[in-house]
XYZ file of C-alpha atoms in Angstrom:
776
model
C 20.457 15.462 -25.811
C 17.265 15.388 -24.083
C 16.344 17.420 -21.217
C 15.128 15.054 -18.839
C 16.826 11.336 -17.958
C 17.472 8.545 -15.835
C 18.933 9.697 -12.584
C 18.008 13.421 -12.621
C 16.508 14.555 -9.989
C 14.129 16.610 -11.863
C 11.118 18.137 -10.098
C 7.920 16.828 -11.103
C 6.167 18.163 -14.526
C 2.366 17.549 -12.698
C 2.621 20.124 -9.745
C 2.458 23.065 -11.965
C -0.913 21.356 -12.940
C -2.120 20.435 -9.555
C -0.546 23.121 -7.512
C -2.390 25.597 -9.749
C -6.630 24.222 -9.250
C -6.070 21.794 -13.042
C -6.288 18.999 -11.167
C -9.543 16.682 -11.995
C -10.216 14.365 -9.326
C -13.780 12.164 -8.976
C -15.677 14.789 -7.642
C -14.426 17.443 -10.318
C -16.612 15.326 -13.539
C -19.064 17.307 -14.496
C -22.299 14.857 -15.335
C -25.512 16.893 -16.159
C -28.018 16.107 -14.560
C -26.714 14.131 -12.208
C -28.929 13.183 -8.919
C -27.424 12.859 -5.474
C -26.335 9.632 -3.204
C -26.392 9.229 0.531
C -25.796 6.353 1.982
C -27.932 5.147 5.223
C -25.306 2.993 7.367
C -24.944 1.044 9.805
C -25.150 3.406 13.897
C -24.166 0.050 16.088
C -21.194 -2.382 15.731
C -23.490 -5.931 15.496
C -27.532 -6.420 14.548
C -30.539 -8.086 13.788
C -32.306 -5.654 11.501
C -35.590 -6.818 12.126
C -37.668 -4.313 10.239
C -36.871 -1.702 7.589
C -39.794 0.919 6.691
C -38.593 3.273 3.555
C -42.156 4.286 2.478
C -41.661 7.998 3.962
C -38.562 8.160 2.161
C -39.207 6.705 -0.861
C -42.244 9.562 -0.786
C -39.985 12.265 0.408
C -39.002 15.597 -2.272
C -36.618 15.367 -4.380
C -36.359 11.224 -3.865
C -36.377 9.070 -6.829
C -35.198 6.147 -4.938
C -34.428 4.204 -1.669
C -32.371 1.016 -2.265
C -32.025 -1.990 0.050
C -30.516 -4.914 0.882
C -34.326 -6.405 -0.099
C -33.424 -4.624 -3.620
C -30.055 -6.236 -3.860
C -31.258 -9.809 -3.093
C -34.087 -9.143 -5.755
C -31.824 -7.650 -8.119
C -29.879 -10.869 -7.678
C -26.392 -9.203 -7.385
C -23.884 -10.268 -5.930
C -21.517 -9.790 -2.691
C -17.973 -7.729 -2.705
C -15.411 -11.178 -2.639
C -12.572 -11.559 -1.131
C -9.948 -12.593 -4.168
C -6.926 -14.001 -1.764
C -8.358 -16.776 0.448
C -5.709 -18.574 3.118
C -5.995 -21.739 3.322
C -6.191 -23.562 6.804
C -3.022 -25.303 8.232
C -5.023 -28.509 7.470
C -5.439 -27.889 3.503
C -9.090 -26.886 3.724
C -9.833 -24.034 2.147
C -10.779 -20.519 4.930
C -14.101 -19.850 5.420
C -16.187 -17.133 3.772
C -17.498 -13.471 4.965
C -20.113 -12.943 2.372
C -20.041 -9.346 2.070
C -23.679 -7.594 0.019
C -23.606 -4.422 -0.965
C -26.811 -3.080 1.208
C -26.994 -5.003 4.746
C -29.125 -8.264 4.803
C -30.598 -8.886 7.587
C -27.458 -8.331 10.165
C -25.409 -5.981 10.096
C -21.680 -6.369 11.420
C -19.674 -3.555 12.032
C -20.753 0.762 12.242
C -20.489 2.094 8.777
C -22.037 -0.634 7.089
C -24.847 0.318 4.202
C -27.660 -0.875 5.347
C -29.349 1.879 2.190
C -28.689 3.979 -0.662
C -30.834 7.290 -1.497
C -30.891 8.831 -4.459
C -32.158 12.339 -4.918
C -31.940 15.536 -6.539
C -29.699 17.013 -4.599
C -27.928 15.443 -1.187
C -29.971 17.442 0.867
C -32.943 15.905 -0.201
C -31.064 13.071 0.123
C -29.755 13.060 3.319
C -33.787 14.371 4.938
C -35.283 11.184 3.084
C -32.767 8.793 5.253
C -33.997 10.750 7.844
C -37.087 8.716 7.732
C -35.870 5.019 6.782
C -37.709 3.476 10.220
C -34.880 0.598 10.536
C -35.912 -1.501 14.193
C -32.252 -2.899 15.002
C -31.836 -5.663 17.609
C -28.425 -5.060 19.015
C -26.451 -8.220 19.588
C -23.071 -8.352 21.079
C -20.611 -7.237 19.833
C -16.200 -7.740 19.772
C -14.018 -5.251 18.795
C -10.754 -6.854 20.342
C -8.315 -8.890 18.004
C -7.478 -11.303 20.855
C -10.345 -11.565 22.687
C -12.747 -12.179 20.516
C -10.873 -15.819 19.727
C -11.284 -15.932 23.347
C -14.661 -18.788 25.008
C -17.764 -17.049 25.640
C -16.619 -13.992 23.163
C -19.540 -13.007 20.396
C -19.899 -15.172 17.700
C -20.296 -13.123 14.641
C -20.769 -15.749 12.392
C -22.603 -18.874 13.155
C -20.134 -20.590 10.565
C -17.317 -19.138 12.979
C -17.134 -20.903 17.077
C -14.026 -19.010 17.390
C -14.276 -15.707 15.245
C -11.158 -17.909 13.673
C -11.312 -17.622 9.609
C -8.713 -19.084 8.693
C -5.682 -21.092 10.298
C -2.846 -20.390 8.006
C 1.564 -20.980 8.402
C 4.193 -21.300 6.863
C 7.906 -22.513 7.183
C 9.761 -25.696 8.896
C 7.701 -26.737 12.094
C 10.291 -29.781 12.360
C 12.534 -27.543 11.917
C 11.769 -25.118 14.119
C 11.184 -26.935 17.129
C 14.657 -28.529 17.040
C 16.444 -25.174 17.010
C 14.584 -23.991 19.932
C 15.366 -27.495 21.710
C 18.979 -26.967 20.363
C 18.759 -23.193 21.525
C 21.508 -21.745 25.267
C 18.896 -18.911 25.191
C 15.203 -17.621 23.895
C 13.614 -14.438 23.714
C 10.422 -13.895 23.513
C 7.771 -10.382 22.994
C 4.509 -9.781 22.655
C 3.702 -6.971 20.229
C 0.423 -5.464 19.043
C 0.481 -3.306 15.485
C -2.076 -1.091 16.574
C -4.911 -0.654 13.885
C -4.800 2.404 11.713
C -7.451 4.725 9.386
C -5.073 5.678 5.773
C -6.813 9.110 6.315
C -6.045 10.201 2.445
C -6.554 13.515 1.461
C -8.816 12.548 -1.018
C -12.093 10.523 0.119
C -13.618 7.960 -2.414
C -16.092 9.853 -4.119
C -18.146 8.355 -7.010
C -20.349 9.196 -9.891
C -22.075 6.961 -12.393
C -23.104 7.575 -15.855
C -25.659 5.731 -18.072
C -26.227 5.713 -22.263
C -29.016 4.401 -23.253
C -28.278 4.067 -26.261
C -25.873 0.953 -25.328
C -26.796 0.222 -22.221
C -23.709 0.697 -21.187
C -22.751 2.793 -17.698
C -19.101 4.490 -17.154
C -17.886 5.111 -13.613
C -16.139 7.277 -12.703
C -13.845 5.923 -8.929
C -10.773 7.056 -7.057
C -8.560 3.858 -7.331
C -5.249 2.480 -8.314
C -6.138 0.807 -11.482
C -9.529 0.441 -13.120
C -8.749 -2.928 -13.893
C -9.116 -4.577 -9.933
C -12.664 -3.346 -9.983
C -13.622 -3.558 -13.577
C -13.794 -7.049 -13.841
C -15.366 -7.715 -10.006
C -18.503 -4.907 -10.717
C -19.332 -6.455 -14.288
C -19.595 -9.886 -13.917
C -19.238 -10.705 -9.964
C -21.520 -8.062 -8.312
C -23.820 -6.647 -11.328
C -23.407 -9.034 -13.853
C -23.848 -6.913 -16.455
C -20.842 -7.540 -18.209
C -17.434 -6.652 -18.897
C -19.033 -4.651 -22.307
C -21.871 -2.737 -19.934
C -18.931 -1.349 -18.101
C -16.593 1.638 -18.580
C -14.360 2.200 -15.493
C -12.416 5.699 -15.355
C -10.212 7.097 -12.724
C -8.776 10.591 -12.894
C -6.382 12.061 -10.517
C -6.169 10.469 -7.266
C -5.533 12.696 -4.153
C -3.959 9.197 -2.238
C -4.629 5.863 -1.804
C -1.503 4.011 -0.291
C -2.876 0.682 -0.444
C -6.497 1.216 0.688
C -7.615 2.433 -2.519
C -6.847 -0.903 -4.275
C -9.781 -2.358 -3.264
C -13.559 -2.936 -4.556
C -16.075 -1.362 -2.246
C -20.362 -1.233 -2.027
C -19.919 2.683 -2.646
C -18.790 1.901 -6.459
C -21.567 -1.191 -7.095
C -23.842 0.767 -5.769
C -24.048 4.149 -7.569
C -23.112 2.261 -10.807
C -26.509 -0.151 -9.860
C -28.538 3.277 -9.023
C -27.732 5.029 -12.349
C -28.504 2.475 -14.338
C -31.879 1.491 -12.706
C -32.801 5.191 -12.528
C -31.299 5.116 -16.105
C -29.490 8.601 -15.320
C -25.529 10.018 -13.760
C -25.081 9.889 -9.946
C -22.936 11.198 -7.977
C -21.451 9.931 -4.391
C -19.106 12.034 -2.624
C -18.855 10.876 1.371
C -17.401 13.403 4.377
C -14.611 12.434 6.745
C -16.960 11.036 8.974
C -17.471 8.451 5.777
C -14.618 7.442 5.400
C -13.047 6.803 9.279
C -16.138 4.033 8.703
C -16.187 2.345 5.398
C -11.870 2.861 4.034
C -10.099 -0.410 4.959
C -8.007 0.046 8.134
C -4.564 -1.603 9.171
C -2.551 -3.683 10.437
C -4.159 -4.858 14.150
C -1.916 -7.361 15.080
C -1.506 -9.353 18.012
C 1.713 -11.020 18.136
C 4.016 -13.737 20.060
C 7.238 -13.976 18.611
C 10.357 -16.089 20.082
C 13.729 -16.274 18.837
C 16.691 -18.742 19.077
C 19.930 -18.500 19.981
C 23.464 -20.065 20.055
C 25.614 -18.948 23.096
C 27.480 -16.735 21.081
C 24.087 -14.652 20.215
C 23.439 -16.138 16.946
C 20.247 -17.087 15.399
C 18.912 -20.301 15.648
C 15.463 -20.255 14.824
C 12.204 -18.024 15.136
C 9.062 -18.741 15.456
C 5.685 -16.440 15.808
C 2.039 -16.769 16.423
C -0.067 -13.872 15.198
C -3.761 -13.109 15.370
C -4.424 -10.414 12.513
C -8.083 -8.802 12.996
C -9.476 -9.293 9.257
C -13.236 -6.852 10.787
C -16.103 -7.824 9.874
C -15.545 -8.693 6.274
C -13.126 -10.222 4.447
C -11.812 -7.565 2.150
C -10.504 -8.697 -1.183
C -7.167 -8.863 -0.525
C -8.374 -8.883 3.248
C -6.407 -12.534 4.088
C -3.391 -12.472 2.318
C -2.339 -9.239 4.080
C -0.959 -11.083 7.155
C 0.216 -14.147 4.944
C 1.573 -14.073 1.777
C 1.798 -10.307 1.914
C 4.473 -10.050 4.783
C 5.250 -13.253 6.500
C 8.348 -13.897 3.995
C 9.988 -11.086 5.670
C 10.404 -12.642 8.897
C 13.494 -13.405 7.777
C 14.386 -9.811 7.660
C 18.037 -9.178 6.704
C 19.496 -12.128 8.325
C 21.100 -15.411 8.399
C 18.326 -17.776 9.868
C 17.644 -21.681 9.246
C 14.593 -22.033 10.845
C 11.781 -20.600 11.063
C 8.093 -20.774 11.487
C 4.464 -19.122 11.358
C 1.077 -19.397 12.190
C -1.219 -16.892 11.357
C -5.477 -16.992 12.853
C -7.524 -14.026 10.879
C -9.963 -12.738 13.395
C -13.300 -11.593 12.577
C -14.745 -8.915 14.726
C -16.765 -6.336 14.470
C -14.749 -3.520 12.811
C -14.080 -2.210 9.173
C -12.381 -4.754 6.910
C -8.578 -4.499 6.830
C -6.600 -4.613 3.876
C -3.364 -3.446 2.290
C -2.021 -0.075 4.098
C 1.627 1.204 2.693
C 3.857 -1.543 3.068
C 0.872 -4.485 3.318
C 2.449 -7.118 6.035
C 6.093 -5.747 5.033
C 5.898 -2.813 8.513
C 4.052 -5.679 10.654
C 6.847 -7.930 9.794
C 9.720 -5.797 10.545
C 8.838 -4.150 13.465
C 8.618 -7.971 14.616
C 11.805 -8.609 13.595
C 13.397 -5.154 14.895
C 11.671 -5.084 18.306
C 12.695 -8.274 18.637
C 16.434 -8.625 17.782
C 17.025 -5.486 20.003
C 15.307 -7.217 23.074
C 17.716 -10.378 22.120
C 20.690 -7.852 22.546
C 19.614 -6.265 25.274
C 19.498 -9.921 27.357
C 22.603 -11.091 26.270
C 24.311 -7.776 26.712
C 25.375 -6.748 22.816
C 24.961 -3.763 21.126
C 21.986 -3.269 18.679
C 24.934 -2.953 16.035
C 26.512 -5.790 16.955
C 23.483 -8.530 17.868
C 22.981 -7.540 13.700
C 26.495 -7.746 12.343
C 27.027 -10.967 13.655
C 23.997 -12.402 12.156
C 23.560 -10.564 8.826
C 23.457 -12.471 5.844
C 26.884 -11.227 3.865
C 28.329 -10.443 0.616
C 29.434 -13.320 -0.161
C 26.512 -15.588 0.545
C 24.693 -13.703 -2.290
C 22.470 -14.452 -3.638
C 21.008 -16.197 0.025
C 17.743 -18.185 -0.395
C 15.825 -17.677 3.574
C 13.673 -19.875 5.204
C 11.135 -19.145 3.465
C 12.786 -19.498 -0.479
C 12.956 -16.249 -1.061
C 15.797 -15.637 -2.382
C 18.455 -12.301 -2.417
C 20.038 -11.304 -5.025
C 21.972 -8.520 -4.240
C 23.316 -6.127 -0.510
C 25.277 -4.836 1.697
C 23.439 -5.050 4.982
C 26.320 -4.310 7.335
C 28.140 -1.341 5.122
C 24.300 0.464 4.851
C 23.970 -0.360 8.704
C 27.437 1.125 9.661
C 27.181 4.080 7.025
C 23.883 5.120 8.672
C 25.633 5.052 12.172
C 28.865 7.138 11.160
C 25.921 9.508 9.379
C 23.666 9.350 12.262
C 27.253 9.766 14.312
C 26.329 6.969 16.538
C 29.708 7.142 18.498
C 28.940 10.577 19.819
C 25.808 9.275 21.481
C 26.797 9.174 25.140
C 27.684 12.825 25.246
C 24.036 13.778 24.281
C 22.623 11.701 26.805
C 24.912 13.416 29.554
C 23.889 16.476 28.229
C 20.096 15.975 28.468
C 20.365 14.449 31.391
C 21.947 17.683 32.381
C 18.313 19.386 31.548
C 16.546 16.708 33.456
C 15.103 14.895 29.600
C 15.487 11.044 28.948
C 17.343 10.833 25.768
C 17.737 7.157 23.802
C 19.115 5.529 20.364
C 17.454 3.313 18.279
C 18.677 1.399 15.684
C 16.100 -0.370 12.614
C 16.967 -2.198 9.634
C 15.003 -3.466 6.913
C 14.143 -5.689 3.359
C 11.098 -5.164 1.736
C 9.807 -8.131 -1.506
C 8.520 -6.365 -3.384
C 7.744 -5.646 -7.457
C 7.136 -9.148 -8.389
C 3.105 -10.387 -8.690
C 1.056 -9.422 -11.521
C 2.176 -7.834 -14.674
C 2.262 -4.319 -16.258
C 2.077 -3.905 -20.304
C 3.073 -0.791 -21.982
C 1.747 0.150 -25.556
C 3.552 2.973 -26.648
C 1.279 5.423 -29.441
C 2.835 7.350 -31.568
C 0.758 10.641 -33.146
C 0.620 12.413 -35.689
C 1.588 16.027 -33.848
C 5.322 14.126 -33.578
C 4.461 12.892 -30.004
C 4.319 9.194 -28.280
C 1.556 8.521 -25.684
C 1.984 5.954 -23.036
C -0.519 3.626 -22.058
C -0.433 2.236 -19.363
C -2.782 0.455 -16.420
C -1.360 0.721 -12.953
C -2.185 4.705 -11.403
C -1.176 7.777 -9.939
C -1.948 8.574 -6.761
C 0.516 11.415 -5.997
C 3.733 9.239 -6.497
C 4.473 11.007 -9.824
C 4.362 8.784 -12.371
C 3.618 10.773 -15.643
C 7.599 12.478 -14.725
C 9.318 9.213 -13.637
C 7.339 7.378 -16.719
C 8.393 9.913 -19.429
C 12.313 9.939 -17.680
C 12.585 6.852 -18.725
C 11.164 6.894 -22.109
C 13.184 10.035 -23.056
C 16.450 9.113 -21.424
C 16.311 5.708 -22.929
C 14.631 7.420 -27.123
C 16.085 10.621 -26.684
C 12.590 12.341 -27.098
C 12.140 15.533 -25.203
C 9.506 15.291 -22.215
C 7.013 17.670 -24.062
C 6.505 15.527 -26.663
C 5.582 12.770 -24.461
C 1.933 11.621 -22.797
C 0.578 9.129 -20.489
C -2.439 7.723 -20.428
C -3.475 5.550 -16.976
C -7.290 5.140 -15.848
C -9.630 3.438 -18.337
C -10.407 0.313 -18.922
C -11.366 1.446 -22.471
C -7.559 2.359 -23.473
C -5.184 1.158 -21.325
C -3.762 -2.855 -20.637
C -4.016 -4.523 -16.315
C -2.470 -3.320 -14.379
C -2.443 -1.939 -10.536
C -0.269 0.037 -8.400
C 0.365 -1.581 -5.270
C 3.669 -3.070 -3.783
C 6.427 -0.897 -5.154
C 6.337 -2.469 -8.026
C 5.756 1.053 -10.304
C 8.959 1.442 -11.714
C 10.658 -1.641 -11.372
C 7.822 -3.485 -13.210
C 5.476 -0.466 -15.211
C 8.941 1.298 -15.833
C 10.539 -2.222 -17.179
C 7.522 -2.458 -19.325
C 8.068 0.854 -21.100
C 11.850 0.315 -20.772
C 11.105 -3.188 -22.810
C 8.578 -1.176 -25.708
C 11.379 1.216 -26.199
C 13.819 -1.438 -27.412
C 10.790 -2.849 -29.592
C 10.391 0.617 -30.746
C 14.241 1.076 -32.011
C 14.037 -2.839 -33.239
C 11.768 -1.737 -35.860
C 12.808 1.149 -36.284
C 16.412 0.221 -37.546
C 14.362 -1.989 -40.006
C 12.305 1.271 -41.377
C 15.006 3.212 -42.066
C 17.026 1.595 -43.636
C 14.678 0.869 -46.368
C 14.143 4.135 -46.102
C 18.129 5.049 -46.633
C 18.979 2.634 -48.898
C 21.448 0.438 -46.392
C 21.401 -2.795 -44.356
C 19.638 -3.058 -41.026
C 23.090 -3.727 -39.091
C 24.380 -0.542 -40.488
C 22.192 1.935 -38.435
C 22.594 3.651 -35.095
C 20.545 4.901 -32.907
C 20.908 7.725 -30.352
C 19.113 10.473 -29.104
C 16.591 10.437 -31.059
C 17.923 9.545 -34.680
C 18.012 6.639 -36.966
C 21.744 7.075 -38.515
C 23.981 5.409 -41.150
C 26.898 4.262 -39.637
C 30.078 6.761 -40.507
C 27.584 8.722 -42.441
C 25.967 11.912 -42.001
C 22.953 10.681 -43.277
C 19.821 10.412 -40.786
C 15.718 10.369 -39.932
C 14.381 11.814 -36.653
C 12.247 8.762 -34.823
C 9.192 11.080 -36.060
C 10.179 10.882 -40.057
C 10.785 6.742 -39.427
C 7.322 6.631 -37.517
C 5.279 8.128 -40.671
C 7.849 5.781 -43.522
C 6.583 3.364 -41.121
C 3.067 3.240 -42.357
C 3.463 3.271 -45.679
C 3.907 -0.430 -46.862
C 6.761 0.861 -49.051
C 9.119 1.571 -46.490
C 8.390 -1.435 -44.146
C 9.183 -4.839 -44.303
C 6.693 -6.830 -44.500
C 4.506 -8.493 -42.407
C 5.567 -5.287 -40.394
C 2.451 -3.065 -38.510
C 2.064 0.040 -39.829
C 3.491 2.466 -37.677
C 6.150 2.402 -35.211
C 3.310 1.831 -32.093
C 4.055 -1.546 -30.460
C 4.197 -3.478 -27.173
C 5.255 -4.756 -23.995
C 4.262 -7.144 -21.288
C 7.112 -7.017 -18.082
C 6.382 -10.240 -16.226
C 8.308 -9.921 -12.965
C 11.420 -12.863 -12.659
C 11.512 -12.249 -9.014
C 10.774 -9.707 -6.358
C 13.250 -6.941 -5.536
C 14.810 -6.281 -1.976
C 14.598 -2.967 -1.400
C 16.460 -2.638 2.248
C 18.276 -0.107 5.349
C 19.104 1.290 7.570
C 16.711 3.352 9.972
C 18.047 5.623 13.303
C 15.892 7.356 15.053
C 17.043 9.424 18.297
C 14.888 11.218 20.743
C 13.662 12.388 23.539
C 11.329 11.984 26.755
C 9.946 14.511 29.427
C 9.761 12.405 31.939
C 7.337 15.315 33.950
C 4.870 14.902 30.712
C 5.975 11.927 28.932
C 6.304 14.361 25.831
C 8.440 12.591 23.454
C 10.824 14.858 20.847
C 12.501 13.061 17.617
C 15.522 15.126 17.869
C 17.344 13.222 14.973
C 16.676 10.705 12.347
C 18.858 9.051 9.594
C 18.149 6.884 6.794
C 20.352 5.121 4.455
C 18.702 2.932 1.703
C 19.603 0.542 -0.818
C 17.021 1.216 -3.707
C 19.529 -0.689 -6.378
C 19.344 2.552 -8.597
C 17.259 5.995 -8.377
C 15.364 6.798 -11.306
C 14.583 10.402 -9.638
C 16.664 10.645 -7.019
C 13.866 13.685 -6.165
C 10.945 11.566 -6.660
C 12.252 8.891 -4.436
C 13.509 10.973 -1.397
C 9.709 12.483 -0.769
C 8.887 8.775 -0.950
C 11.453 8.397 1.849
C 10.446 11.286 3.846
C 6.409 10.498 3.139
C 6.658 6.835 4.450
C 8.531 8.098 7.169
C 6.773 10.777 8.634
C 3.174 7.963 8.085
C 6.128 5.360 10.074
C 6.135 7.773 13.011
C 1.994 8.395 13.133
C 1.739 5.314 13.963
C 4.784 4.502 16.110
C 3.663 7.472 18.449
C 0.118 8.816 17.494
C -2.391 7.459 15.123
C -4.702 4.489 16.824
C -7.859 3.096 15.762
C -10.068 2.718 19.321
C -13.781 1.201 18.917
C -15.394 0.627 22.348
C -14.632 -2.957 24.379
C -18.786 -3.867 24.667
C -20.581 -1.797 22.105
C -18.030 -1.949 19.039
C -18.868 2.183 18.704
C -15.881 3.940 17.369
C -14.685 6.066 19.492
C -11.529 8.170 17.093
C -13.862 8.905 14.754
C -12.531 11.939 13.445
C -9.902 14.455 13.558
C -10.674 15.132 17.498
C -9.713 12.378 18.739
C -7.362 10.335 15.930
C -4.090 12.301 15.711
C -2.377 12.343 12.456
C 0.975 13.551 12.523
C 2.475 17.108 12.110
C 5.599 19.043 10.974
C 6.562 19.259 13.809
C 6.558 16.009 14.774
C 9.443 15.000 13.000
C 12.773 17.044 12.132
C 14.803 17.409 9.037
C 15.573 14.001 8.157
C 19.358 12.876 6.868
C 18.747 10.316 3.933
C 21.173 8.897 1.286
C 21.476 5.640 -0.689
C 23.927 2.836 -0.478
C 23.114 1.107 -3.503
C 23.796 -2.174 -4.687
C 22.258 -2.716 -8.244
C 19.339 -5.203 -8.561
C 20.186 -7.530 -10.532
C 17.129 -9.196 -11.710
C 15.268 -6.077 -12.833
C 16.829 -4.231 -15.849
C 16.616 -0.873 -14.564
C 18.793 -2.221 -11.609
C 16.407 -0.637 -8.847
C 14.058 -1.879 -5.885
C 10.949 -0.467 -5.120
C 11.161 2.357 -2.772
C 7.254 3.281 -2.000
C 6.564 2.024 0.953
C 10.130 1.617 2.503
C 9.415 4.653 5.136
C 6.912 2.876 6.370
C 8.574 -0.157 7.450
C 11.497 0.786 9.146
C 10.306 3.442 10.624
C 8.184 2.067 13.460
C 10.757 -0.017 15.559
C 13.406 1.710 15.104
C 11.045 4.795 16.751
C 10.309 2.654 19.304
C 14.042 0.878 19.939
C 15.158 4.750 20.471
C 11.922 5.158 22.968
C 12.613 1.956 24.761
C 16.652 2.628 24.907
C 15.394 6.155 26.371
C 13.080 4.446 29.353
C 15.130 1.508 29.972
C 17.396 2.997 31.975
C 15.379 5.554 34.149
C 12.397 2.428 34.799
C 13.482 -0.784 33.045
C 10.984 -0.628 30.251
C 11.754 -3.392 27.817
C 8.828 -2.700 25.539
C 6.400 -0.309 24.204
C 3.278 -1.330 22.059
C 2.521 2.074 19.858
C 1.363 4.182 19.742
C 3.706 5.189 22.262
C 1.126 8.445 23.510
C 2.252 10.909 25.801
C -0.453 9.515 28.121
C 1.745 5.845 27.594
C 4.816 7.590 28.644
C 3.996 9.090 31.287
C 2.407 6.047 32.902
C 5.470 3.283 32.300
C 7.108 6.454 34.209
C 4.470 6.663 36.824
C 4.505 3.461 37.300
C 8.998 2.738 37.590
C 8.257 5.115 39.887
C 5.531 2.971 42.009
C 7.274 -0.228 42.247
């Protein structure tokens, strides 16, 4: 039997290498004679470029090139495209925001690239950048998402009179309006989903090399799948053709969605390398990351819930203003529309839903996917609204959910957005979580906290995530001469443990020791199309590995039958051996792989060897779901909030590796708590300057912000996935924010009458609410 199989909580195979300094990240790539690049970025949020003089910089010591927007135009380079534009309610296409890789005529956010300086050393490039003279004619700026749409707000593009680039809708408006007309009660809640900076541990370094003999470039970049950027750079921006560019991603120090997309830096470094015909490296610092990495969330919403006299849901109506930043990122418009909107249905029987999303252009960094990508925003809105409705109707937070949950007998259930939930037991998951959190004993704990002068609250939130659908994933298996097998797959590990999980799937299915399995990702010359995002790695990529394993077994049986002179139907396979049923005659998979290369011992028409591939096209999304319960205490004198207990029960269908899965949930909860209590991207209202541009001003969650997390599973196997699993990578970040804020409102409402707190609930915010209540 193999040591590693599906369901075993094995530690990550890659950790020893990474923890002992054996990682190979982009900045570790050694390119001989590499020049260094530095990017001059816009110091203002909105301005016309009246003059740009790079003469002094060009002649500075060590400088090899200074490139500006004029050079971009002269070389006819294309803009960074928006690959997922939204459609307006009237069917017309959304407006576009052409995004050159270096500013041309105008800058629209602080940090926008204005010039690229390439020199022999980084110090020389930095010094030269200071010699570039740029005259900016500053223009009025706007960073407030809702304020940008109001009369008198500065116009960022001439073709957007109100800074709205799309006006999108989904759902049945007529049915929803009718539901509200017949409602016995309507709960309304205005919410802000705060803007976040991703802050991956590794920033986005870039290196490019050039081979003059083939006129071919090799780009090294920290991504979540090389093929997403490969075609964009080669065909849409540089216009050199895919055959002239190879994209490589080695180890990645965190991505969280942010490293899926194409950025100016990847294009600039490749372009400069081709112009200079030598290697060029670019290493951003953390300030660059704050000003240039896509940011996230930044929604302003009004949500309304219609109910009958018994608190049963009749309809939901939502209007959201979603900031796109200054330019539409690759998938920016998709995040607040198609990616997350259908999850406004939650786990509830809600027959009529209508949502209107307005994409807003602001003088800020572009937004795009970040852990959960639209689903955390939807869950936060729904679960805060449901809690508010329960309070207004005099129902417990569990009771209102119990009355409205989709029941097991209802499954498969088609939501108001036509999603089909295939499996789950939502009431049982909630009740399991409540039992583990000792919900019944909370009143005593609240009384004890009051004796100590503290305000204690408990909050419950459920979630459902639509994930693991989307693009196909292909797994290619190649048998090697040293009796090992290599799997090639196009998605990219950025910390999740792909190497371990994928080897577990193949080891379990084919009975191959994990030491004999290799994984290759991140090379456009070697791996098929793929992408990491949307909790797809195992439900889609793992299913592709399972599929190619099935094909290998079938081919192996045919070869083994010829070698052992029997019928293929008499061949059995287990533990890495093909055996003639009822006998001791057997061959290892490695012996069969070698025999399959000989035309005499393989069927006519079969390709040589056992090498094969399988493409998994998701037949449906998976719908992981769960319940989070947060219990916290507030010090009314300081506003400091401390989470005392955190309990979560998830339905992930099944678990390939429970240890890796637990780590994913813990990390997601930390990020969700960070959004709820600490993290906030702030721009100056008048100048558009980023005020939270470093860790001195932007607060990240730390270990002491979280208690020990009580995590368990209540799995109901997925029926639309051959592994029975549901995506798990983003779940923690989806359920945590509403659970925390629900708990905080529960703590503050009795003492201060607070019914809602916008994120982040910092000590100052909480203290101010309590002071306002005292003054009232």
